[in-house]
N, CA, C and O atoms as a MOPAC input file, in Angstrom:
PM7 MOZYME 1SCF
protein

 N    -41.42400 1   -15.78000 1    29.16200 1
 C    -42.92000 1   -16.10600 1    29.05900 1
 C    -44.01100 1   -15.61900 1    29.89900 1
 O    -45.19100 1   -15.57500 1    29.55100 1
 N    -43.55900 1   -15.27200 1    30.97900 1
 C    -44.21800 1   -14.55000 1    32.05500 1
 C    -45.08600 1   -13.43200 1    31.43000 1
 O    -46.30600 1   -13.27400 1    31.42600 1
 N    -43.84100 1   -12.54100 1    30.78100 1
 C    -44.42500 1   -11.26900 1    29.99200 1
 C    -45.04200 1   -11.45800 1    28.97000 1
 O    -45.24500 1   -10.36100 1    28.44800 1
 N    -45.54400 1   -12.42200 1    28.26800 1
 C    -46.24900 1   -12.90500 1    27.20100 1
 C    -46.77600 1   -14.55000 1    27.55700 1
 O    -46.25800 1   -15.58500 1    27.13900 1
 N    -47.57400 1   -14.45700 1    28.16200 1
 C    -48.05900 1   -15.92800 1    28.44200 1
 C    -48.75200 1   -16.22300 1    27.69900 1
 O    -48.94400 1   -17.43900 1    27.73600 1
 N    -49.57800 1   -15.46300 1    26.57200 1
 C    -50.38400 1   -16.00100 1    25.13600 1
 C    -49.62000 1   -16.08500 1    23.99700 1
 O    -50.27300 1   -15.95700 1    22.96200 1
 N    -48.31900 1   -16.27900 1    23.85400 1
 C    -47.56600 1   -16.27700 1    22.67100 1
 C    -47.34200 1   -17.42900 1    22.07700 1
 O    -46.50300 1   -18.25700 1    22.43200 1
 N    -48.28400 1   -17.53900 1    20.91200 1
 C    -48.22100 1   -19.01200 1    20.45500 1
 C    -47.06200 1   -19.67800 1    20.16800 1
 O    -47.24900 1   -20.76200 1    19.61500 1
 N    -45.52900 1   -19.26900 1    20.43900 1
 C    -44.57900 1   -20.10600 1    20.14700 1
 C    -44.22600 1   -20.55500 1    21.65200 1
 O    -43.04600 1   -20.84400 1    21.84500 1
 N    -44.99100 1   -20.63300 1    22.59200 1
 C    -44.86300 1   -20.71300 1    24.04400 1
 C    -44.22800 1   -22.17800 1    24.23300 1
 O    -43.22100 1   -22.45700 1    24.88300 1
 N    -45.28700 1   -23.28300 1    23.31200 1
 C    -44.39500 1   -24.62100 1    23.29600 1
 C    -43.17400 1   -24.85500 1    23.06200 1
 O    -42.47800 1   -25.58900 1    23.76300 1
 N    -42.73800 1   -24.16800 1    21.90900 1
 C    -41.39600 1   -24.35500 1    21.40900 1
 C    -40.48100 1   -23.47400 1    22.12300 1
 O    -39.33500 1   -23.89200 1    22.29100 1
 N    -40.80800 1   -22.27200 1    22.59100 1
 C    -39.84600 1   -21.87600 1    23.45100 1
 C    -39.70200 1   -22.30600 1    24.70600 1
 O    -38.67500 1   -22.01100 1    25.31700 1
 N    -40.59400 1   -22.99200 1    25.23900 1
 C    -40.43300 1   -23.96500 1    26.61700 1
 C    -39.60900 1   -25.14700 1    26.23500 1
 O    -38.58400 1   -25.36700 1    26.88000 1
 N    -39.91700 1   -25.85100 1    25.35300 1
 C    -39.37500 1   -27.01000 1    24.91400 1
 C    -37.48500 1   -27.14100 1    24.67100 1
 O    -36.54800 1   -27.69000 1    25.25000 1
 N    -37.68500 1   -26.29200 1    23.48700 1
 C    -36.07900 1   -25.70400 1    23.33900 1
 C    -35.36300 1   -24.61900 1    23.83600 1
 O    -34.19000 1   -24.44300 1    23.50600 1
 N    -35.93700 1   -23.89300 1    24.57800 1
 C    -34.83400 1   -23.08900 1    25.23100 1
 C    -35.13200 1   -22.77000 1    26.49000 1
 O    -34.20600 1   -22.91800 1    27.28700 1
 N    -36.51700 1   -22.23400 1    27.06500 1
 C    -36.45800 1   -22.14200 1    28.62900 1
 C    -36.12500 1   -23.41800 1    29.27500 1
 O    -35.71900 1   -23.28600 1    30.43000 1
 N    -36.19500 1   -24.67300 1    28.81000 1
 C    -36.22100 1   -25.60800 1    29.93600 1
 C    -34.67100 1   -26.14600 1    29.63300 1
 O    -34.28500 1   -27.10200 1    30.30600 1
 N    -33.76800 1   -25.56700 1    28.64300 1
 C    -32.22500 1   -25.75400 1    28.72700 1
 C    -31.65900 1   -24.97500 1    30.11600 1
 O    -32.05300 1   -23.85700 1    30.45100 1
 N    -30.64500 1   -25.78400 1    30.87600 1
 C    -29.78800 1   -25.30200 1    31.74200 1
 C    -29.27900 1   -24.11100 1    31.35100 1
 O    -28.99100 1   -23.96300 1    30.16400 1
 N    -29.04600 1   -22.87300 1    32.44800 1
 C    -28.19800 1   -21.84400 1    31.90000 1
 C    -27.68600 1   -21.35600 1    33.37400 1
 O    -28.18600 1   -21.65700 1    34.45800 1
 N    -26.66200 1   -20.60100 1    33.14800 1
 C    -25.92500 1   -20.04200 1    34.47500 1
 C    -26.22900 1   -18.75900 1    34.48300 1
 O    -26.51200 1   -18.27200 1    33.38900 1
 N    -26.25100 1   -18.07800 1    35.40700 1
 C    -26.63400 1   -16.67900 1    35.86300 1
 C    -25.25800 1   -15.87800 1    35.83400 1
 O    -24.51000 1   -15.99600 1    36.80500 1
 N    -24.99100 1   -15.28800 1    35.05600 1
 C    -23.62200 1   -14.65300 1    34.94700 1
 C    -23.93300 1   -12.85900 1    35.85900 1
 O    -24.85900 1   -12.05100 1    35.78000 1
 N    -22.55800 1   -12.88200 1    36.70200 1
 C    -22.73900 1   -11.04100 1    37.39900 1
 C    -21.02200 1   -10.73000 1    36.63600 1
 O    -19.86900 1   -10.95500 1    37.00400 1
 N    -21.57300 1   -10.19100 1    35.58600 1
 C    -20.73500 1    -9.30700 1    34.99800 1
 C    -19.94300 1    -7.97900 1    35.40100 1
 O    -18.78700 1    -7.56400 1    35.31000 1
 N    -21.31800 1    -7.48000 1    35.95300 1
 C    -21.23400 1    -5.87100 1    36.53900 1
 C    -20.03200 1    -5.70200 1    37.88700 1
 O    -20.05200 1    -6.44900 1    38.86500 1
 N    -19.23800 1    -4.82000 1    37.74000 1
 C    -18.44700 1    -4.62900 1    39.07300 1
 C    -19.42700 1    -3.30200 1    40.12100 1
 O    -19.43800 1    -2.09600 1    39.87500 1
 N    -19.93500 1    -3.78300 1    40.91300 1
 C    -21.02000 1    -2.85700 1    42.04200 1
 C    -20.44800 1    -3.24600 1    43.30400 1
 O    -20.95700 1    -4.20800 1    43.87800 1
 N    -19.77900 1    -2.83800 1    43.66100 1
 C    -19.27500 1    -2.65100 1    45.20600 1
 C    -20.54700 1    -2.29900 1    45.79400 1
 O    -21.14900 1    -1.34400 1    45.30300 1
 N    -21.18900 1    -3.09900 1    47.04400 1
 C    -22.17500 1    -2.74300 1    47.88300 1
 C    -23.36200 1    -3.21500 1    47.56600 1
 O    -24.32200 1    -3.15800 1    48.33500 1
 N    -23.40800 1    -3.83700 1    46.14700 1
 C    -24.47300 1    -4.20700 1    45.59800 1
 C    -24.72100 1    -5.80400 1    45.29500 1
 O    -25.73900 1    -6.42300 1    44.98400 1
 N    -23.09500 1    -6.28600 1    45.56000 1
 C    -23.06400 1    -7.50800 1    44.60800 1
 C    -23.71400 1    -8.62400 1    45.79100 1
 O    -24.57900 1    -9.42700 1    45.44100 1
 N    -23.30500 1    -8.59100 1    46.93200 1
 C    -24.15000 1    -9.43000 1    47.94900 1
 C    -25.81900 1    -9.70600 1    48.03900 1
 O    -26.37700 1   -10.77100 1    48.30800 1
 N    -26.31700 1    -8.64100 1    47.78500 1
 C    -27.50200 1    -8.45300 1    47.63800 1
 C    -28.08400 1    -9.13700 1    46.52300 1
 O    -29.04100 1    -9.90600 1    46.62100 1
 N    -27.40800 1    -8.80500 1    45.31600 1
 C    -28.01700 1    -9.55000 1    44.21600 1
 C    -27.55800 1   -10.85600 1    44.00300 1
 O    -27.99600 1   -11.26600 1    42.92900 1
 N    -26.90100 1   -11.63000 1    44.54400 1
 C    -26.37200 1   -12.98600 1    44.61300 1
 C    -27.54300 1   -13.32500 1    45.34400 1
 O    -28.34100 1   -14.12500 1    44.85600 1
 N    -27.75900 1   -12.75400 1    46.57800 1
 C    -28.69200 1   -13.24000 1    47.64700 1
 C    -29.86100 1   -13.69100 1    47.13500 1
 O    -30.37800 1   -14.79800 1    47.28800 1
 N    -30.42200 1   -12.31000 1    46.22000 1
 C    -31.76900 1   -12.55200 1    45.38200 1
 C    -31.70900 1   -13.57700 1    44.62300 1
 O    -32.64400 1   -14.35600 1    44.81100 1
 N    -30.89200 1   -13.91700 1    43.75100 1
 C    -30.55700 1   -15.17700 1    42.68300 1
 C    -30.89500 1   -16.41900 1    43.37100 1
 O    -31.67100 1   -17.29100 1    42.98000 1
 N    -30.07600 1   -16.37800 1    44.65900 1
 C    -30.03500 1   -17.64100 1    45.25500 1
 C    -31.38800 1   -18.12700 1    45.99900 1
 O    -31.88900 1   -19.24900 1    46.07200 1
 N    -31.82800 1   -16.79600 1    46.56100 1
 C    -33.16200 1   -17.39500 1    47.10200 1
 C    -34.36400 1   -17.49200 1    46.04000 1
 O    -35.43600 1   -17.92400 1    46.46500 1
 N    -34.31000 1   -17.28900 1    45.29900 1
 C    -35.50100 1   -17.59600 1    44.01700 1
 C    -34.88200 1   -18.85600 1    43.71400 1
 O    -35.78500 1   -19.67300 1    43.53600 1
 N    -33.78200 1   -19.37000 1    43.57700 1
 C    -33.68300 1   -20.62400 1    42.93700 1
 C    -34.01300 1   -21.70100 1    43.81800 1
 O    -34.64300 1   -22.67000 1    43.39300 1
 N    -33.53200 1   -21.58900 1    45.35800 1
 C    -33.97600 1   -22.05700 1    46.34300 1
 C    -35.57300 1   -22.63900 1    46.25800 1
 O    -36.04900 1   -23.76300 1    46.09700 1
 N    -36.21400 1   -21.13000 1    46.47200 1
 C    -37.70100 1   -21.40000 1    46.52600 1
 C    -37.98600 1   -22.32100 1    45.20400 1
 O    -38.84700 1   -23.17900 1    45.40100 1
 N    -37.47800 1   -22.30000 1    44.03200 1
 C    -37.92500 1   -22.89100 1    42.98700 1
 C    -37.60300 1   -24.46700 1    42.63900 1
 O    -38.02200 1   -25.16000 1    41.71200 1
 N    -36.71600 1   -24.77800 1    43.70600 1
 C    -36.13700 1   -26.02100 1    43.95600 1
 C    -35.05700 1   -26.06400 1    42.80500 1
 O    -34.71400 1   -27.16400 1    42.37200 1
 N    -34.60000 1   -25.09500 1    42.38000 1
 C    -33.67600 1   -25.25100 1    41.11600 1
 C    -31.99500 1   -25.30800 1    41.56500 1
 O    -31.50600 1   -24.48600 1    42.33900 1
 N    -31.39800 1   -26.16800 1    41.08000 1
 C    -29.79000 1   -26.00200 1    41.44600 1
 C    -29.31800 1   -24.67400 1    40.44300 1
 O    -29.57700 1   -24.67200 1    39.23900 1
 N    -28.58600 1   -23.55200 1    41.12800 1
 C    -27.91200 1   -22.84400 1    40.45400 1
 C    -26.56000 1   -22.85300 1    40.26800 1
 O    -25.77000 1   -23.42400 1    41.02000 1
 N    -26.20400 1   -22.09700 1    39.06300 1
 C    -25.14900 1   -22.23200 1    38.72400 1
 C    -24.59900 1   -20.37800 1    38.87900 1
 O    -25.36600 1   -19.47600 1    38.53900 1
 N    -23.40000 1   -20.14000 1    39.35100 1
 C    -23.38400 1   -18.49300 1    39.22600 1
 C    -21.98000 1   -18.43500 1    38.31600 1
 O    -21.14400 1   -19.33800 1    38.26400 1
 N    -21.93400 1   -17.33900 1    37.71400 1
 C    -20.62000 1   -16.96100 1    37.00100 1
 C    -20.31900 1   -15.55900 1    37.41500 1
 O    -20.83100 1   -14.53900 1    36.95400 1
 N    -19.43200 1   -15.65200 1    38.33300 1
 C    -18.62600 1   -14.19000 1    38.84500 1
 C    -17.84300 1   -13.91000 1    37.71700 1
 O    -16.94600 1   -14.69200 1    37.40200 1
 N    -18.10900 1   -12.70500 1    36.94800 1
 C    -17.20600 1   -12.34000 1    36.10200 1
 C    -16.79700 1   -10.89000 1    35.62000 1
 O    -16.57600 1   -10.50900 1    34.47100 1
 N    -16.74900 1   -10.05400 1    37.03200 1
 C    -16.19300 1    -8.97400 1    37.18200 1
 C    -14.83700 1    -8.78100 1    37.11800 1
 O    -14.39400 1    -7.77400 1    37.66900 1
 N    -14.00500 1    -9.60600 1    36.50600 1
 C    -12.46600 1    -9.61300 1    36.68900 1
 C    -11.81700 1    -8.31000 1    35.88900 1
 O    -12.26300 1    -7.82100 1    34.85000 1
 N    -10.75200 1    -7.90900 1    36.57000 1
 C     -9.98300 1    -6.80200 1    35.78000 1
 C     -9.66000 1    -6.99800 1    34.64500 1
 O     -9.27900 1    -8.13500 1    34.36600 1
 N     -9.69800 1    -5.92900 1    33.55200 1
 C     -9.32700 1    -6.46500 1    32.26800 1
 C     -9.74100 1    -7.48000 1    31.44300 1
 O     -9.03200 1    -8.14300 1    30.68600 1
 N    -10.95600 1    -7.57100 1    31.62800 1
 C    -11.64200 1    -8.97100 1    31.19900 1
 C    -11.37100 1    -8.46900 1    29.39200 1
 O    -11.24500 1    -7.35300 1    28.88900 1
 N    -11.36300 1    -9.47200 1    28.95200 1
 C    -11.46100 1    -9.33500 1    27.01900 1
 C    -10.57700 1    -8.18200 1    26.45500 1
 O    -10.63500 1    -7.65300 1    25.34500 1
 N     -9.50800 1    -7.85400 1    27.80300 1
 C     -8.23200 1    -7.11900 1    26.88400 1
 C     -9.26600 1    -5.79400 1    26.29000 1
 O     -8.88300 1    -5.25100 1    25.25400 1
 N    -10.32900 1    -5.37400 1    26.82300 1
 C    -10.79200 1    -3.95100 1    26.49300 1
 C    -11.70500 1    -4.08700 1    25.16200 1
 O    -12.23000 1    -3.07200 1    24.70400 1
 N    -11.85900 1    -5.13600 1    24.64800 1
 C    -12.95900 1    -5.51700 1    23.74900 1
 C    -14.36200 1    -5.35000 1    23.85800 1
 O    -14.93500 1    -4.48500 1    24.52100 1
 N    -14.91200 1    -6.30000 1    23.11200 1
 C    -16.40500 1    -6.19300 1    23.34300 1
 C    -17.10500 1    -6.39400 1    24.78500 1
 O    -18.04100 1    -5.69000 1    25.16600 1
 N    -16.63600 1    -7.25800 1    25.40400 1
 C    -17.17800 1    -7.57500 1    26.81300 1
 C    -16.16100 1    -6.98200 1    28.01000 1
 O    -15.97300 1    -7.50200 1    29.11000 1
 N    -15.62900 1    -5.89700 1    27.55200 1
 C    -14.65600 1    -4.97200 1    28.73600 1
 C    -15.54100 1    -4.57700 1    29.92500 1
 O    -16.76300 1    -4.53200 1    30.06400 1
 N    -14.33200 1    -4.26100 1    30.87100 1
 C    -15.21400 1    -3.77800 1    32.10100 1
 C    -14.80000 1    -4.62000 1    33.52800 1
 O    -13.60100 1    -4.72000 1    33.79100 1
 N    -15.56300 1    -5.07500 1    34.21800 1
 C    -15.12800 1    -5.38800 1    35.41900 1
 C    -14.28300 1    -4.63200 1    36.66600 1
 O    -14.53100 1    -3.43600 1    36.81800 1
 N    -13.52600 1    -5.11300 1    37.35900 1
 C    -13.38000 1    -4.21500 1    38.53900 1
 C    -11.84800 1    -3.36500 1    37.90400 1
 O    -11.28200 1    -3.42400 1    36.81300 1
 N    -11.56300 1    -2.61900 1    39.13700 1
 C    -10.65600 1    -1.90100 1    38.08000 1
 C     -9.03800 1    -1.94500 1    38.44900 1
 O     -8.15900 1    -1.22600 1    37.97600 1
 N     -8.88700 1    -3.15100 1    39.57500 1
 C     -7.64800 1    -3.84900 1    39.40200 1
 C     -7.74100 1    -4.88100 1    40.38100 1
 O     -8.65900 1    -4.69400 1    41.18000 1
 N     -7.11500 1    -5.84300 1    40.54700 1
 C     -7.10700 1    -6.98900 1    41.30800 1
 C     -7.41800 1    -7.13800 1    42.88200 1
 O     -8.05600 1    -8.08800 1    43.33600 1
 N     -6.84200 1    -5.98600 1    43.73700 1
 C     -7.67700 1    -5.56900 1    44.89900 1
 C     -9.02600 1    -5.39600 1    45.12900 1
 O     -9.74700 1    -5.87000 1    46.00700 1
 N     -9.32100 1    -4.46100 1    43.98400 1
 C    -10.74100 1    -4.37300 1    44.17000 1
 C    -11.54300 1    -5.58400 1    43.81600 1
 O    -12.50600 1    -5.97100 1    44.47700 1
 N    -11.07300 1    -6.18000 1    42.69500 1
 C    -11.67700 1    -7.58100 1    42.67400 1
 C    -12.09300 1    -8.22300 1    43.75400 1
 O    -13.20800 1    -8.58500 1    44.13000 1
 N    -10.85500 1    -8.32400 1    44.26800 1
 C    -10.74800 1    -9.30800 1    45.77200 1
 C    -11.85400 1    -8.85900 1    46.50800 1
 O    -12.55900 1    -9.79000 1    46.89700 1
 N    -12.22900 1    -7.77000 1    46.82000 1
 C    -13.23200 1    -7.07400 1    47.68300 1
 C    -14.49000 1    -7.58600 1    47.13500 1
 O    -15.31900 1    -8.13900 1    47.85700 1
 N    -14.65800 1    -7.40900 1    45.83600 1
 C    -15.75100 1    -7.70200 1    45.23600 1
 C    -16.24800 1    -9.14900 1    45.30800 1
 O    -17.41900 1    -9.48700 1    45.48600 1
 N    -15.15400 1    -9.98400 1    45.14000 1
 C    -15.58700 1   -11.28400 1    44.80000 1
 C    -15.84100 1   -12.04800 1    46.44800 1
 O    -16.30900 1   -13.16200 1    46.68100 1
 N    -15.36000 1   -11.02300 1    47.40600 1
 C    -15.64000 1   -11.66000 1    48.94400 1
 C    -17.07200 1   -11.28700 1    49.16700 1
 O    -17.93400 1   -12.05100 1    49.60300 1
 N    -17.26900 1    -9.80000 1    48.76000 1
 C    -18.99800 1    -9.53500 1    49.08400 1
 C    -20.01300 1   -10.72500 1    48.22600 1
 O    -21.10300 1   -11.14200 1    48.61600 1
 N    -19.35600 1   -11.07400 1    47.07900 1
 C    -19.89600 1   -11.63300 1    46.41700 1
 C    -20.18500 1   -13.16400 1    46.95700 1
 O    -21.27100 1   -13.68200 1    46.69500 1
 N    -19.45300 1   -13.68900 1    47.51600 1
 C    -19.33900 1   -14.93500 1    48.58700 1
 C    -20.02800 1   -14.95500 1    49.33700 1
 O    -20.60500 1   -16.02800 1    49.51200 1
 N    -20.42300 1   -13.64200 1    50.33500 1
 C    -21.18300 1   -13.21200 1    51.42900 1
 C    -22.84400 1   -13.33400 1    50.79100 1
 O    -23.80900 1   -13.81100 1    51.38800 1
 N    -22.82500 1   -12.84100 1    49.62800 1
 C    -24.38700 1   -13.14500 1    49.07300 1
 C    -24.79000 1   -14.54900 1    48.90400 1
 O    -25.95600 1   -14.82600 1    48.62400 1
 N    -23.58200 1   -15.75400 1    49.11300 1
 C    -24.19000 1   -17.07800 1    48.90800 1
 C    -24.41400 1   -17.77700 1    50.18500 1
 O    -24.70900 1   -18.96900 1    50.27300 1
 N    -24.24700 1   -16.91500 1    51.22700 1
 C    -24.03000 1   -17.58900 1    52.67200 1
 C    -23.37500 1   -18.92600 1    52.99900 1
 O    -22.40300 1   -19.50600 1    52.51500 1
 N    -24.18800 1   -19.21200 1    53.93700 1
 C    -23.67100 1   -20.68200 1    54.32300 1
 C    -24.45800 1   -21.91200 1    54.34000 1
 O    -23.95300 1   -22.95800 1    54.74700 1
 N    -25.45800 1   -21.86400 1    53.99500 1
 C    -26.33400 1   -22.92700 1    53.77500 1
 C    -25.93800 1   -23.86200 1    53.08800 1
 O    -25.21000 1   -23.64300 1    52.11900 1
 N    -26.35700 1   -25.21300 1    53.45800 1
 C    -25.68700 1   -26.55000 1    52.91800 1
 C    -27.13400 1   -26.86400 1    51.86500 1
 O    -28.28400 1   -26.51100 1    52.12500 1
 N    -26.66900 1   -27.62800 1    50.63000 1
 C    -27.83900 1   -27.98300 1    50.11100 1
 C    -28.27300 1   -29.20700 1    50.48400 1
 O    -27.57100 1   -30.19300 1    50.71100 1
 N    -29.67900 1   -29.10200 1    50.55200 1
 C    -30.49800 1   -30.01700 1    50.78100 1
 C    -30.41800 1   -31.47100 1    50.04900 1
 O    -31.25000 1   -32.33900 1    50.31000 1

């Protein structure tokens, strides 16, 4: 909606779509970037006073190589990636 503030469908979009809760998915296996990406999303949610739901989905061999294939190359790589993902969450307690 930010990109098209004058869209005549705005009220419908806001009431039926934008107001609905949705999780933020992290499906890309991106060592060295995961913590920063998670941190950016969590800071944005905190600044907006929102409760955040994150889905780390870079699991190895996901979807058996079909439509949403990808993820980490193996379990050791995923373990390192998910640890980095967790670092991005930080240690802050909800208020």
